[in-house]
Amino acid sequence: MAAAWQDVVRDAAAVREAAAVAVDAALLAGGLMRTGEQPNASDVVNYAPFTLLPSAVPRALFEQAYAVQQDFNLLVDAVSQNKEFLEQTLASTIKVDDFTARLFRIYQQVLEEGLAQTVFLGINRSDYMFDCGLEGAAALRQIEINTIAASFGGLTSRTADVHRLVLNVLGKSEEASQLLPNNPAKGLALGIAKAWELYGSQRAVVMFLVEEVQRNIFDQRCVENELWNRSIRVVRKRFRDVFEQGSLDASRRLYMDGQEVAVVYYREGYVPQVYNEQNWEARLLLERSRAVKCPNIATQLAGTKKVQQELSRPGTLEKLLPGHPEAVARIRATFAGLYSLDEGEEGDRIAATAIADPDRFVLKPQREGGGNNLYGEELREVLEKIKDSPERTSYILMDKIKPQPALNYLLRAHSPLQVSECISELGIFGVYVRQGRELVLNQAAGHLLRTKAIEHADGGVAAGVAVLDTPFLV
Ligand code: ADP
Ligand code: MG
């Protein structure tokens, strides 16, 4: 599935010229990130890393990924409402994983009190790789679904414009005209706006819950600005601001220094390091409130690796989505092999298999954000060490997906221009809104292609490994 420009990849002069054009075009288009040196100021910014050339993506798999997105929205929503399933699934994990346990305690606490929230907003991104099995034809395989702080729905729309220009510069105008329009930020904002409207208070604001270090602010601004343009007010606050300024009234409406909040959109809160005791308290306050949380704590838990693994057990999808056999079939068709490491015979067997043949698997802890998974020799070592201890159950095992590499250039500030063997990961954004029991919005909102050099097993754009890309359908 090589794209039509694998001929120019080795043409050094053409590549150099195109790269200079590409970088300036990215800056002009707003494909931006703050710098590591000044992550909280916009005085000096740089371009977000991206590929020189779009990457080939099989059209059938791209369409399959879009076609299953509404099903995944339904599934995430169903899991988030299924207390019994979440309890059973996470029971072994929370015994050994303190972070998941703490989230789970908040989940139980807000359920015991009774939910004040009546409008629910989900923004997720389902990520895939194209597995080239032995038979040759590539297959769509889900890597994971991100139910909290799924990023790059803003910046990705800029990348397609840059690639269109690059292809024109390289004399590939026919191909340039085939690049698809893509603007996830618009779809995400539509969902947030719908939730805000259903919350039903003109004066209330949308609160972006943001990090202390905000390098990726421009990606968030894309969504924010869409909301301002709909006359919806947006405030950006950190957990510590919530701790200092947040309060609930008698009907558990959320206020920040007297300003009512209709929607809390988390772009933070998915790694243990951000939570000190005050931030945990702030999180609990938000979860107890009537405000629409995107995601609420149940939906965050629905995105854990352990839940993903349990969903792949025969019969589970059918139980969670009764009356939706076609959705179940479409979802299951994207699953890779996933294995529980819970204590017992099943876990013993798969642990032994992975120790004997580590290159077939990826070992995943219950963490988000890239750079946490274990591969190859490291996988073997860790599994050897923990195979007879309960700690094993804080991980899951997954079949390793093996995509076909293609040549490309990863453009990064202050990095030399050199050709790399690359693989790509496709993400589809999904948005849904539920009011009480009624799903009032359920959509796919656009896509994201991220590409990295094959020598990196793991890591996203924020982690400095993958770069933004555009699919060229073949
Ligand atoms: P995170 O929550 O940290 O993003 P992921 O499950 O997305 O965790 O894994 C991070 C990265 O590791 C992915 O972007 C992908 O590059 C790689 N990866 C994850 N699972 C697999 C797999 N089964 N096969 C091959 N690579 C994988
Ligand atoms: Mg990921």
Short mmCIF file of C-alpha atoms and ligand atoms in Angstrom, two decimals:
data_model
loop_
_atom_site.label_atom_id
_atom_site.label_comp_id
_atom_site.label_asym_id
_atom_site.label_seq_id
_atom_site.Cartn_x
_atom_site.Cartn_y
_atom_site.Cartn_z
CA MET A 1 0.00 0.00 0.00
CA ALA A 2 2.72 2.45 -0.97
CA ALA A 3 1.54 5.96 -1.83
CA ALA A 4 2.19 7.51 -5.22
CA TRP A 5 5.20 9.51 -3.99
CA GLN A 6 7.46 6.75 -2.83
CA ASP A 7 9.37 7.73 -6.06
CA VAL A 8 10.27 11.20 -4.72
CA VAL A 9 11.21 10.05 -1.23
CA ARG A 10 14.82 9.50 -2.31
CA ASP A 11 15.10 12.72 -4.34
CA ALA A 12 17.16 14.78 -1.89
CA ALA A 13 16.79 18.14 -3.66
CA ALA A 14 13.02 17.86 -4.08
CA VAL A 15 12.63 16.72 -0.46
CA ARG A 16 14.69 19.63 0.87
CA GLU A 17 12.67 22.17 -1.07
CA ALA A 18 9.36 20.60 -0.09
CA ALA A 19 10.36 20.43 3.59
CA ALA A 20 11.14 24.16 3.71
CA VAL A 21 7.78 24.94 2.12
CA ALA A 22 6.03 22.49 4.47
CA VAL A 23 7.41 23.97 7.69
CA ASP A 24 6.43 27.52 6.74
CA ALA A 25 3.02 26.32 5.61
CA ALA A 26 2.48 24.59 8.96
CA LEU A 27 3.33 27.79 10.80
CA LEU A 28 1.03 29.79 8.52
CA ALA A 29 -1.79 27.30 8.95
CA GLY A 30 -1.52 27.31 12.73
CA GLY A 31 -0.14 23.80 13.25
CA LEU A 32 1.54 25.07 16.40
CA MET A 33 2.87 24.04 19.77
CA ARG A 34 4.47 25.97 22.55
CA THR A 35 8.11 25.18 23.26
CA GLY A 36 9.53 22.95 25.97
CA GLU A 37 11.46 25.97 27.29
CA GLN A 38 8.38 28.22 27.56
CA PRO A 39 5.43 25.85 27.81
CA ASN A 40 3.11 28.43 29.37
CA ALA A 41 3.71 31.44 27.11
CA SER A 42 2.88 32.05 23.47
CA ASP A 43 5.68 34.56 22.79
CA VAL A 44 7.84 31.90 21.17
CA VAL A 45 6.09 28.98 19.54
CA ASN A 46 7.03 26.29 17.08
CA TYR A 47 5.32 24.00 14.61
CA ALA A 48 3.84 20.77 15.89
CA PRO A 49 5.86 17.90 14.40
CA PHE A 50 4.44 16.38 11.23
CA THR A 51 5.34 14.15 8.30
CA LEU A 52 6.59 15.67 5.08
CA LEU A 53 4.26 13.43 3.08
CA PRO A 54 0.81 11.99 3.68
CA SER A 55 0.79 8.25 4.39
CA ALA A 56 -1.07 5.62 2.44
CA VAL A 57 -4.09 4.18 4.24
CA PRO A 58 -6.23 1.42 2.74
CA ARG A 59 -9.56 2.98 1.87
CA ALA A 60 -11.58 -0.03 3.03
CA LEU A 61 -10.00 0.04 6.51
CA PHE A 62 -10.46 3.79 6.80
CA GLU A 63 -14.14 3.42 5.98
CA GLN A 64 -14.45 0.49 8.37
CA ALA A 65 -13.03 2.64 11.18
CA TYR A 66 -15.55 5.39 10.51
CA ALA A 67 -18.41 2.92 10.20
CA VAL A 68 -17.80 1.43 13.66
CA GLN A 69 -17.41 4.72 15.55
CA GLN A 70 -21.07 5.20 16.46
CA ASP A 71 -21.05 1.62 17.74
CA PHE A 72 -18.06 2.39 19.97
CA ASN A 73 -19.85 5.51 21.25
CA LEU A 74 -22.81 3.32 22.19
CA LEU A 75 -20.54 0.78 23.84
CA VAL A 76 -18.62 3.30 25.94
CA ASP A 77 -21.89 4.86 27.02
CA ALA A 78 -23.31 1.44 27.93
CA VAL A 79 -20.22 0.44 29.94
CA SER A 80 -20.26 3.74 31.81
CA GLN A 81 -23.81 3.01 32.98
CA ASN A 82 -23.19 -0.61 33.94
CA LYS A 83 -22.16 -0.66 37.59
CA GLU A 84 -22.06 -4.43 37.84
CA PHE A 85 -19.79 -4.77 34.82
CA LEU A 86 -17.37 -2.06 36.00
CA GLU A 87 -17.25 -3.53 39.50
CA GLN A 88 -16.60 -7.08 38.33
CA THR A 89 -14.14 -6.06 35.65
CA LEU A 90 -12.02 -3.78 37.79
CA ALA A 91 -12.20 -5.83 41.01
CA SER A 92 -8.81 -7.50 40.50
CA THR A 93 -7.17 -4.35 39.13
CA ILE A 94 -8.09 -2.07 42.00
CA LYS A 95 -6.56 -4.47 44.50
CA VAL A 96 -3.12 -3.73 43.07
CA ASP A 97 -3.38 -0.47 41.11
CA ASP A 98 -3.74 2.49 43.48
CA PHE A 99 -4.62 5.03 40.82
CA THR A 100 -7.48 3.02 39.34
CA ALA A 101 -8.59 2.23 42.89
CA ARG A 102 -8.78 5.89 43.80
CA LEU A 103 -10.79 6.73 40.69
CA PHE A 104 -13.05 3.80 41.50
CA ARG A 105 -13.65 5.06 45.03
CA ILE A 106 -14.85 8.40 43.65
CA TYR A 107 -17.07 6.51 41.20
CA GLN A 108 -18.68 4.57 44.06
CA GLN A 109 -19.00 7.62 46.24
CA VAL A 110 -20.92 9.65 43.64
CA LEU A 111 -23.19 6.69 42.91
CA GLU A 112 -23.97 6.24 46.59
CA GLU A 113 -24.85 9.89 46.91
CA GLY A 114 -26.96 9.71 43.74
CA LEU A 115 -26.00 11.40 40.47
CA ALA A 116 -26.90 15.06 40.17
CA GLN A 117 -25.75 15.06 36.54
CA THR A 118 -28.55 14.39 34.02
CA VAL A 119 -26.84 15.30 30.73
CA PHE A 120 -23.86 13.19 29.60
CA LEU A 121 -21.23 14.06 27.03
CA GLY A 122 -18.68 11.64 25.64
CA ILE A 123 -15.75 12.62 23.45
CA ASN A 124 -13.53 9.69 22.61
CA ARG A 125 -10.97 8.63 20.06
CA SER A 126 -10.67 5.05 18.93
CA ASP A 127 -7.12 4.28 17.71
CA TYR A 128 -6.15 1.62 15.19
CA MET A 129 -3.20 0.15 13.38
CA PHE A 130 -3.23 -1.78 10.13
CA ASP A 131 -2.00 -5.28 10.85
CA CYS A 132 -0.45 -7.03 7.90
CA GLY A 133 -0.98 -10.64 8.76
CA LEU A 134 0.51 -13.57 6.92
CA GLU A 135 -2.11 -13.50 4.17
CA GLY A 136 -1.00 -10.08 2.93
CA ALA A 137 -4.24 -8.08 3.17
CA ALA A 138 -4.04 -5.59 6.03
CA ALA A 139 -6.64 -5.70 8.82
CA LEU A 140 -7.95 -2.91 11.04
CA ARG A 141 -6.98 -3.58 14.67
CA GLN A 142 -8.00 -1.37 17.55
CA ILE A 143 -5.09 -0.28 19.78
CA GLU A 144 -7.25 1.37 22.42
CA ILE A 145 -10.11 3.78 22.95
CA ASN A 146 -9.35 7.06 24.71
CA THR A 147 -12.28 8.30 26.76
CA ILE A 148 -10.52 11.21 28.46
CA ALA A 149 -8.54 14.14 27.00
CA ALA A 150 -8.27 12.68 23.49
CA SER A 151 -6.13 15.29 21.78
CA PHE A 152 -5.14 16.66 18.35
CA GLY A 153 -8.69 17.06 17.06
CA GLY A 154 -7.78 20.71 16.48
CA LEU A 155 -4.29 20.64 15.02
CA THR A 156 -4.95 17.69 12.73
CA SER A 157 -7.17 19.81 10.49
CA ARG A 158 -4.15 22.05 9.77
CA THR A 159 -2.00 19.15 8.61
CA ALA A 160 -4.19 18.26 5.63
CA ASP A 161 -3.83 21.82 4.24
CA VAL A 162 -0.05 21.60 4.54
CA HIS A 163 0.09 18.22 2.81
CA ARG A 164 -2.09 19.47 -0.02
CA LEU A 165 0.45 22.21 -0.64
CA VAL A 166 3.42 19.85 -0.37
CA LEU A 167 1.95 17.51 -2.96
CA ASN A 168 1.38 20.45 -5.28
CA VAL A 169 5.00 21.54 -4.83
CA LEU A 170 6.08 18.01 -5.71
CA GLY A 171 3.99 18.02 -8.91
CA LYS A 172 1.33 15.70 -7.48
CA SER A 173 -1.69 17.96 -7.85
CA GLU A 174 -4.04 15.13 -8.80
CA GLU A 175 -3.25 13.39 -5.50
CA ALA A 176 -3.35 16.70 -3.63
CA SER A 177 -6.95 17.17 -4.69
CA GLN A 178 -7.86 13.78 -3.22
CA LEU A 179 -6.88 14.60 0.37
CA LEU A 180 -9.98 14.59 2.52
CA PRO A 181 -11.33 17.55 4.46
CA ASN A 182 -11.16 16.90 8.20
CA ASN A 183 -12.07 19.11 11.16
CA PRO A 184 -12.71 17.12 14.35
CA ALA A 185 -12.62 20.28 16.50
CA LYS A 186 -15.87 21.40 14.93
CA GLY A 187 -17.58 18.12 15.80
CA LEU A 188 -16.21 18.12 19.35
CA ALA A 189 -17.45 21.69 19.84
CA LEU A 190 -20.84 20.69 18.48
CA GLY A 191 -21.10 18.03 21.21
CA ILE A 192 -19.97 20.41 23.94
CA ALA A 193 -22.43 23.05 22.68
CA LYS A 194 -25.28 20.53 22.69
CA ALA A 195 -24.48 19.49 26.27
CA TRP A 196 -24.26 23.14 27.32
CA GLU A 197 -27.63 23.86 25.71
CA LEU A 198 -29.32 20.87 27.41
CA TYR A 199 -27.86 21.87 30.76
CA GLY A 200 -30.09 24.88 30.27
CA SER A 201 -28.49 27.96 31.78
CA GLN A 202 -27.59 30.83 29.46
CA ARG A 203 -25.22 32.35 32.02
CA ALA A 204 -23.24 29.18 32.67
CA VAL A 205 -19.81 28.64 31.14
CA VAL A 206 -17.86 25.71 29.69
CA MET A 207 -14.78 24.99 31.78
CA PHE A 208 -11.71 23.42 30.16
CA LEU A 209 -9.85 21.61 32.92
CA VAL A 210 -6.26 22.11 31.78
CA GLU A 211 -2.78 21.05 32.78
CA GLU A 212 -0.20 23.01 34.72
CA VAL A 213 2.10 22.77 31.70
CA GLN A 214 0.18 23.76 28.58
CA ARG A 215 2.32 23.11 25.53
CA ASN A 216 -0.58 21.85 23.46
CA ILE A 217 -2.82 24.85 24.04
CA PHE A 218 -3.35 25.60 20.34
CA ASP A 219 -5.02 22.24 19.83
CA GLN A 220 -7.45 23.11 22.64
CA ARG A 221 -7.99 26.65 21.35
CA CYS A 222 -9.39 25.19 18.12
CA VAL A 223 -12.27 23.69 20.12
CA GLU A 224 -12.52 26.69 22.43
CA ASN A 225 -12.79 29.19 19.59
CA GLU A 226 -15.57 27.19 17.97
CA LEU A 227 -17.49 27.62 21.24
CA TRP A 228 -16.83 31.36 21.52
CA ASN A 229 -18.09 31.69 17.95
CA ARG A 230 -21.34 30.10 19.11
CA SER A 231 -21.49 32.69 21.91
CA ILE A 232 -20.67 30.12 24.58
CA ARG A 233 -18.27 31.40 27.20
CA VAL A 234 -15.17 29.31 27.95
CA VAL A 235 -12.88 29.44 30.98
CA ARG A 236 -9.60 27.55 31.40
CA LYS A 237 -8.92 26.27 34.92
CA ARG A 238 -6.55 23.84 36.61
CA PHE A 239 -7.37 21.39 39.40
CA ARG A 240 -5.80 23.75 41.92
CA ASP A 241 -8.12 26.56 40.73
CA VAL A 242 -11.06 24.23 41.32
CA PHE A 243 -9.75 23.47 44.80
CA GLU A 244 -9.48 27.19 45.56
CA GLN A 245 -12.53 28.61 43.76
CA GLY A 246 -14.97 25.73 43.28
CA SER A 247 -18.17 25.19 45.25
CA LEU A 248 -21.55 23.49 44.98
CA ASP A 249 -24.91 25.00 45.87
CA ALA A 250 -27.78 23.08 47.51
CA SER A 251 -28.82 21.48 44.21
CA ARG A 252 -25.16 20.70 43.48
CA ARG A 253 -24.73 23.28 40.75
CA LEU A 254 -21.02 23.93 40.26
CA TYR A 255 -19.67 27.45 40.71
CA MET A 256 -16.17 28.84 40.16
CA ASP A 257 -15.92 32.08 42.12
CA GLY A 258 -19.63 32.68 41.64
CA GLN A 259 -19.66 31.71 37.95
CA GLU A 260 -21.89 28.74 37.15
CA VAL A 261 -20.28 25.92 35.13
CA ALA A 262 -22.44 23.90 32.72
CA VAL A 263 -19.78 21.63 31.19
CA VAL A 264 -16.39 20.46 32.46
CA TYR A 265 -14.18 19.29 29.57
CA TYR A 266 -11.16 17.44 30.96
CA ARG A 267 -7.88 17.84 29.10
CA GLU A 268 -6.14 16.70 32.27
CA GLY A 269 -6.64 14.15 35.01
CA TYR A 270 -5.63 10.83 33.39
CA VAL A 271 -2.20 10.32 35.00
CA PRO A 272 -1.57 9.68 38.70
CA GLN A 273 1.20 12.30 38.94
CA VAL A 274 -1.23 15.24 38.70
CA TYR A 275 -3.19 14.21 41.76
CA ASN A 276 -2.12 15.47 45.14
CA GLU A 277 -4.70 15.38 47.96
CA GLN A 278 -6.09 18.79 47.00
CA ASN A 279 -6.52 17.77 43.38
CA TRP A 280 -8.30 14.58 44.42
CA GLU A 281 -10.64 16.71 46.46
CA ALA A 282 -11.21 18.99 43.46
CA ARG A 283 -11.94 15.96 41.26
CA LEU A 284 -14.49 14.68 43.76
CA LEU A 285 -16.18 18.08 43.88
CA LEU A 286 -16.50 18.13 40.08
CA GLU A 287 -17.83 14.57 39.97
CA ARG A 288 -20.44 15.26 42.65
CA SER A 289 -21.71 18.30 40.77
CA ARG A 290 -24.63 18.63 38.39
CA ALA A 291 -22.28 19.95 35.65
CA VAL A 292 -21.84 17.80 32.55
CA LYS A 293 -18.45 16.15 32.89
CA CYS A 294 -16.68 15.09 29.73
CA PRO A 295 -15.96 12.41 30.69
CA ASN A 296 -17.62 11.60 33.98
CA ILE A 297 -15.62 9.28 36.20
CA ALA A 298 -17.53 6.18 35.03
CA THR A 299 -16.66 6.95 31.42
CA GLN A 300 -13.02 7.45 32.32
CA LEU A 301 -13.05 3.99 33.92
CA ALA A 302 -14.74 2.59 30.80
CA GLY A 303 -11.58 3.58 28.91
CA THR A 304 -9.17 1.54 31.04
CA LYS A 305 -7.06 -1.18 29.44
CA LYS A 306 -8.60 -3.74 31.79
CA VAL A 307 -12.10 -2.92 30.52
CA GLN A 308 -10.83 -3.17 26.93
CA GLN A 309 -9.48 -6.64 27.65
CA GLU A 310 -12.70 -7.85 29.31
CA LEU A 311 -14.77 -6.52 26.39
CA SER A 312 -12.98 -8.95 24.13
CA ARG A 313 -14.23 -12.01 26.06
CA PRO A 314 -16.80 -14.02 24.12
CA GLY A 315 -20.34 -12.97 25.05
CA THR A 316 -19.45 -9.71 26.81
CA LEU A 317 -20.37 -7.33 23.99
CA GLU A 318 -23.66 -9.17 23.50
CA LYS A 319 -24.52 -8.62 27.16
CA LEU A 320 -23.59 -4.94 27.09
CA LEU A 321 -25.37 -4.15 23.82
CA PRO A 322 -28.43 -6.39 23.75
CA GLY A 323 -30.48 -5.92 20.59
CA HIS A 324 -27.51 -4.60 18.61
CA PRO A 325 -26.03 -7.72 16.94
CA GLU A 326 -24.69 -5.78 13.95
CA ALA A 327 -22.93 -3.23 16.13
CA VAL A 328 -21.44 -6.10 18.15
CA ALA A 329 -20.12 -7.75 14.98
CA ARG A 330 -18.61 -4.51 13.67
CA ILE A 331 -16.91 -3.83 17.02
CA ARG A 332 -15.59 -7.35 17.44
CA ALA A 333 -14.10 -7.32 13.92
CA THR A 334 -11.62 -4.63 15.06
CA PHE A 335 -10.37 -6.43 18.19
CA ALA A 336 -6.85 -7.78 18.48
CA GLY A 337 -6.11 -10.66 20.86
CA LEU A 338 -6.34 -9.40 24.45
CA TYR A 339 -5.51 -11.48 27.54
CA SER A 340 -6.18 -11.22 31.24
CA LEU A 341 -3.29 -11.68 33.65
CA ASP A 342 -5.61 -12.21 36.61
CA GLU A 343 -4.46 -14.84 39.07
CA GLY A 344 -5.44 -18.35 38.03
CA GLU A 345 -4.83 -20.88 35.30
CA GLU A 346 -5.79 -18.67 32.36
CA GLY A 347 -3.34 -15.95 33.45
CA ASP A 348 -0.57 -18.49 34.23
CA ARG A 349 -0.85 -19.95 30.77
CA ILE A 350 -0.70 -16.67 28.83
CA ALA A 351 2.10 -15.33 31.05
CA ALA A 352 4.17 -18.42 30.23
CA THR A 353 3.41 -18.07 26.52
CA ALA A 354 4.49 -14.41 26.54
CA ILE A 355 7.70 -15.16 28.44
CA ALA A 356 8.55 -17.79 25.83
CA ASP A 357 7.71 -15.55 22.87
CA PRO A 358 7.71 -11.89 23.98
CA ASP A 359 7.79 -10.42 20.47
CA ARG A 360 4.24 -11.58 19.88
CA PHE A 361 2.84 -9.38 22.67
CA VAL A 362 2.61 -5.97 24.29
CA LEU A 363 2.38 -5.75 28.10
CA LYS A 364 0.18 -2.84 29.20
CA PRO A 365 -0.36 -1.30 32.64
CA GLN A 366 -3.48 0.74 33.46
CA ARG A 367 -1.95 4.00 32.27
CA GLU A 368 -2.61 6.57 29.58
CA GLY A 369 -0.46 9.04 27.74
CA GLY A 370 2.11 6.90 25.98
CA GLY A 371 5.44 5.41 26.98
CA ASN A 372 4.10 2.97 29.57
CA ASN A 373 3.92 -0.28 27.61
CA LEU A 374 6.53 -3.00 27.63
CA TYR A 375 7.89 -4.92 24.65
CA GLY A 376 10.37 -7.66 23.80
CA GLU A 377 13.12 -8.40 26.31
CA GLU A 378 11.78 -5.84 28.78
CA LEU A 379 8.37 -7.49 28.66
CA ARG A 380 9.98 -10.84 29.38
CA GLU A 381 12.01 -9.51 32.30
CA VAL A 382 9.08 -7.78 33.96
CA LEU A 383 6.73 -10.68 33.47
CA GLU A 384 9.33 -13.13 34.86
CA LYS A 385 9.57 -10.96 37.95
CA ILE A 386 5.85 -10.52 38.61
CA LYS A 387 4.39 -13.72 37.23
CA ASP A 388 3.82 -15.24 40.66
CA SER A 389 2.70 -12.09 42.42
CA PRO A 390 -0.67 -10.29 42.50
CA GLU A 391 1.05 -7.30 40.85
CA ARG A 392 0.62 -9.17 37.59
CA THR A 393 -3.08 -8.29 37.57
CA SER A 394 -2.35 -4.58 37.15
CA TYR A 395 -1.33 -5.39 33.56
CA ILE A 396 -2.99 -6.87 30.51
CA LEU A 397 -1.39 -8.60 27.52
CA MET A 398 -2.22 -7.77 23.93
CA ASP A 399 -1.19 -9.24 20.61
CA LYS A 400 1.41 -7.04 18.99
CA ILE A 401 0.18 -5.44 15.78
CA LYS A 402 2.67 -5.48 12.93
CA PRO A 403 1.98 -2.84 10.27
CA GLN A 404 3.83 -2.54 6.96
CA PRO A 405 6.40 0.29 7.25
CA ALA A 406 6.69 3.05 4.62
CA LEU A 407 9.38 5.69 4.04
CA ASN A 408 8.71 9.25 5.13
CA TYR A 409 10.35 12.28 6.75
CA LEU A 410 9.42 13.33 10.27
CA LEU A 411 9.68 17.11 10.45
CA ARG A 412 10.58 18.33 13.93
CA ALA A 413 12.04 21.65 15.00
CA HIS A 414 15.83 21.48 15.48
CA SER A 415 16.04 17.99 13.96
CA PRO A 416 17.95 16.96 10.84
CA LEU A 417 15.98 16.05 7.71
CA GLN A 418 16.35 12.32 7.30
CA VAL A 419 14.33 9.52 5.84
CA SER A 420 12.72 7.05 8.29
CA GLU A 421 10.87 3.80 8.07
CA CYS A 422 7.51 4.65 9.55
CA ILE A 423 4.26 3.17 10.76
CA SER A 424 0.96 4.97 11.32
CA GLU A 425 -1.92 4.89 13.77
CA LEU A 426 -5.37 6.08 12.75
CA GLY A 427 -7.74 7.60 15.31
CA ILE A 428 -11.43 8.32 14.79
CA PHE A 429 -13.08 10.89 17.03
CA GLY A 430 -16.52 10.09 18.40
CA VAL A 431 -19.00 12.40 20.13
CA TYR A 432 -22.26 11.59 21.87
CA VAL A 433 -24.69 13.32 24.16
CA ARG A 434 -27.26 11.60 26.35
CA GLN A 435 -30.06 13.25 28.30
CA GLY A 436 -31.40 10.91 30.95
CA ARG A 437 -31.84 7.68 28.99
CA GLU A 438 -32.17 9.23 25.55
CA LEU A 439 -29.17 9.47 23.22
CA VAL A 440 -29.65 12.81 21.47
CA LEU A 441 -26.40 12.89 19.51
CA ASN A 442 -24.10 10.13 18.29
CA GLN A 443 -21.51 10.92 15.62
CA ALA A 444 -18.05 10.32 14.23
CA ALA A 445 -16.37 13.73 14.24
CA GLY A 446 -13.26 13.31 12.12
CA HIS A 447 -9.92 11.54 12.15
CA LEU A 448 -6.29 11.81 13.21
CA LEU A 449 -3.33 10.04 11.65
CA ARG A 450 -0.15 9.84 13.69
CA THR A 451 3.09 8.40 12.33
CA LYS A 452 6.32 7.36 14.03
CA ALA A 453 9.62 5.76 13.14
CA ILE A 454 9.58 1.98 13.59
CA GLU A 455 12.40 2.04 16.15
CA HIS A 456 9.98 3.56 18.68
CA ALA A 457 7.66 0.91 20.04
CA ASP A 458 5.51 3.36 21.96
CA GLY A 459 4.61 6.99 22.49
CA GLY A 460 2.36 9.68 21.04
CA VAL A 461 2.83 13.18 19.64
CA ALA A 462 2.87 14.82 23.06
CA ALA A 463 5.56 12.35 24.15
CA GLY A 464 7.74 13.50 21.23
CA VAL A 465 7.66 10.20 19.34
CA ALA A 466 4.80 10.33 16.84
CA VAL A 467 4.02 13.22 14.49
CA LEU A 468 0.89 14.48 12.79
CA ASP A 469 0.05 13.03 9.40
CA THR A 470 -2.74 12.90 6.80
CA PRO A 471 -4.22 9.72 5.33
CA PHE A 472 -3.97 9.29 1.58
CA LEU A 473 -6.53 6.65 0.70
CA VAL A 474 -5.37 3.85 -1.58
P1 ADP B 1 -1.60 4.90 25.80
O1 ADP B 1 -2.84 4.95 26.63
O2 ADP B 1 -0.36 5.10 26.58
O3 ADP B 1 -1.70 5.78 24.59
P2 ADP B 1 -1.73 2.69 23.93
O4 ADP B 1 -2.44 1.42 24.15
O5 ADP B 1 -2.33 3.62 22.93
O6 ADP B 1 -1.52 3.39 25.34
O7 ADP B 1 -0.25 2.38 23.50
C1 ADP B 1 0.69 3.40 23.23
C2 ADP B 1 1.39 3.14 21.90
O8 ADP B 1 1.98 1.85 21.89
C3 ADP B 1 0.44 3.13 20.71
O9 ADP B 1 0.26 4.44 20.21
C4 ADP B 1 1.17 2.22 19.75
O10 ADP B 1 2.15 2.94 19.05
C5 ADP B 1 1.85 1.22 20.65
N1 ADP B 1 1.01 0.01 20.81
C6 ADP B 1 0.04 -0.17 21.72
N2 ADP B 1 -0.55 -1.37 21.59
C7 ADP B 1 0.07 -1.97 20.57
C8 ADP B 1 -0.07 -3.25 19.94
N3 ADP B 1 -0.97 -4.12 20.35
N4 ADP B 1 0.75 -3.54 18.90
C9 ADP B 1 1.69 -2.65 18.48
N5 ADP B 1 1.88 -1.44 19.04
C10 ADP B 1 1.08 -1.10 20.07
MG MG B 2 -2.79 5.56 22.89
#
